[in-house]
Coordinates of C-alpha atoms and ligand atoms in Angstrom, one line a residue:
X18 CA 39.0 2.7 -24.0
X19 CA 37.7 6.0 -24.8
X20 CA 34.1 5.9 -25.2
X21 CA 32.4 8.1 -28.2
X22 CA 28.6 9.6 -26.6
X23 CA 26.5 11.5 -29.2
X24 CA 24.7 14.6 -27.5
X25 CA 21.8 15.6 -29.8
X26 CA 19.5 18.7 -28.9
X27 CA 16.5 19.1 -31.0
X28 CA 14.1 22.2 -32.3
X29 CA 15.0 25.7 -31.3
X30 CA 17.5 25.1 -28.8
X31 CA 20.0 26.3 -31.4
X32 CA 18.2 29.8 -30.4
X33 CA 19.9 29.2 -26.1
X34 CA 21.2 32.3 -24.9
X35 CA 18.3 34.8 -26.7
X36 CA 15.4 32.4 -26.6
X37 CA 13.0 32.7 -23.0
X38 CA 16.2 33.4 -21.2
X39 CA 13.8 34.1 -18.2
X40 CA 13.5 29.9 -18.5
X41 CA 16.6 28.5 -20.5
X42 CA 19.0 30.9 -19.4
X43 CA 21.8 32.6 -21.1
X44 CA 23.5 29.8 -21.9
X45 CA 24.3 29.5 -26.0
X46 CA 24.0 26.0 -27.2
X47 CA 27.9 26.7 -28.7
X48 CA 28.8 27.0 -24.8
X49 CA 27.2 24.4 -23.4
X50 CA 28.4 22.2 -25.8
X51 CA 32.0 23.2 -25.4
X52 CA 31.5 22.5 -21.4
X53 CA 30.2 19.2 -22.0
X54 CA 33.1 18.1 -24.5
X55 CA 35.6 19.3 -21.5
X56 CA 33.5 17.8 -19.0
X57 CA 33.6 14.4 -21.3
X58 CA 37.4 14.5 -22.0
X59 CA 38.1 14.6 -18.3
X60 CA 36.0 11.7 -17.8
X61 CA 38.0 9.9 -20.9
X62 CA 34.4 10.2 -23.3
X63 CA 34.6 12.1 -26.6
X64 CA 31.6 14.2 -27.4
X65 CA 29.9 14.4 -30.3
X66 CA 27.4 17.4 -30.9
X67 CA 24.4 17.6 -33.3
X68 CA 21.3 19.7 -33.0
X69 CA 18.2 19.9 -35.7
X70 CA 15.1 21.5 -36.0
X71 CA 14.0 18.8 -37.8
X72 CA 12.4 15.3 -36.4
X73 CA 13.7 12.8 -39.4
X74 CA 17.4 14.3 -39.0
X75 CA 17.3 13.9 -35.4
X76 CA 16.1 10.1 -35.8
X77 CA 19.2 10.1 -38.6
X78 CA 21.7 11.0 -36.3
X79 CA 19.8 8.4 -33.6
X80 CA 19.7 5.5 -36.3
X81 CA 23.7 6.3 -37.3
X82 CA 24.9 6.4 -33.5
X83 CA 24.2 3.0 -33.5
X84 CA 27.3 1.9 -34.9
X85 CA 29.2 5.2 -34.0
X86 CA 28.9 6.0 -30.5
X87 CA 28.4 4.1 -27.2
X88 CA 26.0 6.1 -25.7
X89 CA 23.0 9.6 -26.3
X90 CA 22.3 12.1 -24.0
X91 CA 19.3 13.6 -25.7
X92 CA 17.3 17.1 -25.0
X93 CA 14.7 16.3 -27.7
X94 CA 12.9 20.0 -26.9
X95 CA 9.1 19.7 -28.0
X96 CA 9.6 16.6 -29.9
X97 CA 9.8 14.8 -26.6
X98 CA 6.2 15.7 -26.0
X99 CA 5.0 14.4 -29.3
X100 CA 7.4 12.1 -31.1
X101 CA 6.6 8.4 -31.1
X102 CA 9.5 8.4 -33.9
X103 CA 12.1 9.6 -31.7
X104 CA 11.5 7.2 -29.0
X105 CA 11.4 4.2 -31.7
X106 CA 14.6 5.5 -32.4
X107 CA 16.1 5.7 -29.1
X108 CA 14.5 1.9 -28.1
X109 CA 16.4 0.5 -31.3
X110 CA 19.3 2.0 -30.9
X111 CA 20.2 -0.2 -28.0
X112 CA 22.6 2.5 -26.2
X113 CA 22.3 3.6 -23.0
X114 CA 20.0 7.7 -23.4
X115 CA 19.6 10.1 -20.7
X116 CA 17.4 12.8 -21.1
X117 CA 18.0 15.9 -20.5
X118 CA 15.6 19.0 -20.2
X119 CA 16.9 22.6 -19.1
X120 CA 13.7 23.3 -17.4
X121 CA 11.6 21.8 -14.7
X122 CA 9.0 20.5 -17.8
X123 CA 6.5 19.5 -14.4
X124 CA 6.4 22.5 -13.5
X125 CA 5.0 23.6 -16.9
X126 CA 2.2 23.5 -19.1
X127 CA 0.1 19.9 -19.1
X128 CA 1.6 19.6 -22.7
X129 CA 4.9 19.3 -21.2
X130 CA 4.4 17.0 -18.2
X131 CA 4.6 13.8 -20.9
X132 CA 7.5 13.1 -22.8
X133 CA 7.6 9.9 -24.9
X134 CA 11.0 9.4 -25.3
X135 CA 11.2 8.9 -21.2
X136 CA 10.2 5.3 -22.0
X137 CA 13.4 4.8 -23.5
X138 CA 16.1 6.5 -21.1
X139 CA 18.2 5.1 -18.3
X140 CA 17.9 8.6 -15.9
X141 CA 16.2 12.0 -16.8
X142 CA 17.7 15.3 -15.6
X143 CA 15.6 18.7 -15.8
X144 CA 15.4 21.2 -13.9
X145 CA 18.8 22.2 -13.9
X146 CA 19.6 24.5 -16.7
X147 CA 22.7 24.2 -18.4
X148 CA 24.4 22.2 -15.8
X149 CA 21.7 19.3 -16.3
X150 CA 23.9 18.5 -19.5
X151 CA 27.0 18.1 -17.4
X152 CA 25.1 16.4 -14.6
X153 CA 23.8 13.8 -17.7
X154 CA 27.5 13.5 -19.0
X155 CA 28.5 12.4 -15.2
X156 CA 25.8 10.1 -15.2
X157 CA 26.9 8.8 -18.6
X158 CA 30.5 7.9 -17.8
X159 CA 29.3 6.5 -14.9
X160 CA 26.9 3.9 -16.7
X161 CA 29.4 3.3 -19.7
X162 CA 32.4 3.1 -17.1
X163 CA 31.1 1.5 -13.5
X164 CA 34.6 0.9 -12.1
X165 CA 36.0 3.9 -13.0
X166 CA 37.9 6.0 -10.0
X167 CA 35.6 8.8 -8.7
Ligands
DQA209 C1 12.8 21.8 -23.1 C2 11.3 21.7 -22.6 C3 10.4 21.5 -23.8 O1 9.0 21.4 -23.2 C4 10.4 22.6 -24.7 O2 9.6 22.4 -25.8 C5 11.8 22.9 -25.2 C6 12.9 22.8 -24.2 C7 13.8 22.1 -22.0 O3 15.0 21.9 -22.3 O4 13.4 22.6 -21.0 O5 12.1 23.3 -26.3 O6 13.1 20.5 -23.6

């Protein structure tokens, strides 16, 4: 069976590639995505790909995954540092999350060291740039497919 994982990035990460390229990189958010939907259909998962600036859309497309996909890899962006909503989403949604941050957030401001939507994922990855979203689509197929063949 072909597993369906929604990857949902959230505010200003539509701006990869131009944005602090000193600590996101060069990366566009078009690229990584289109890595991460190769990386997935090698590992037999389709990849869904939705970002918004916006909190209530990105607890829309959390709330909808629930009966569309089997699993979120999530890079909620500030919102992780402040959205209670977010997390509510991801802890009803009942799927497996990973959460993934391009940059080492500890390493950061205070602000970023917290991130409330931690409480409601399987594994984290940050640190990693742009390959911390295939690392978190490893991770996923992994979880969603235990005996699969390495
Ligand atoms: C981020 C880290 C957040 O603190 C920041 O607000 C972002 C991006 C990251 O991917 O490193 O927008 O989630």
């Amino acid at each position: 069976m072909t597993h369906k994982i929604l990857l949902l990035n959230g505010p200003n990460l539509n701006m990869l590639g131009t944005r602090q390229p000193e600590i996101y990189g060069r990366e566009t958010l078009a690229h990584i995505e289109q890595s991460c939907q190769a990386r997935g259909q090698a590992l037999g998962l389709t990849v869904d790909c939705r970002q918004s600036n916006s909190e209530g859309v990105l607890v829309d497309h959390i709330q909808e995954a629930r009966q569309n996909h089997q699993g979120i890899i999530i890079n909620p962006a500030a919102y992780s540092h402040t959205s209670i909503a977010i997390l509510d989403a991801l802890l009803a949604s009942d799927l497996p999350v990973i959460e993934v941050h391009l940059s080492n957030i500890h390493k950061r401001d205070a602000f970023r060291h917290h991130s409330y939507v931690s409480k409601a994922a399987s594994g984290i990855v940050c640190g990693f740039g742009a390959r911390g979203y295939l690392m978190a689509i490893d991770a996923m197929a992994d979880i969603l497919q235990p005996q699969r063949e390495a």
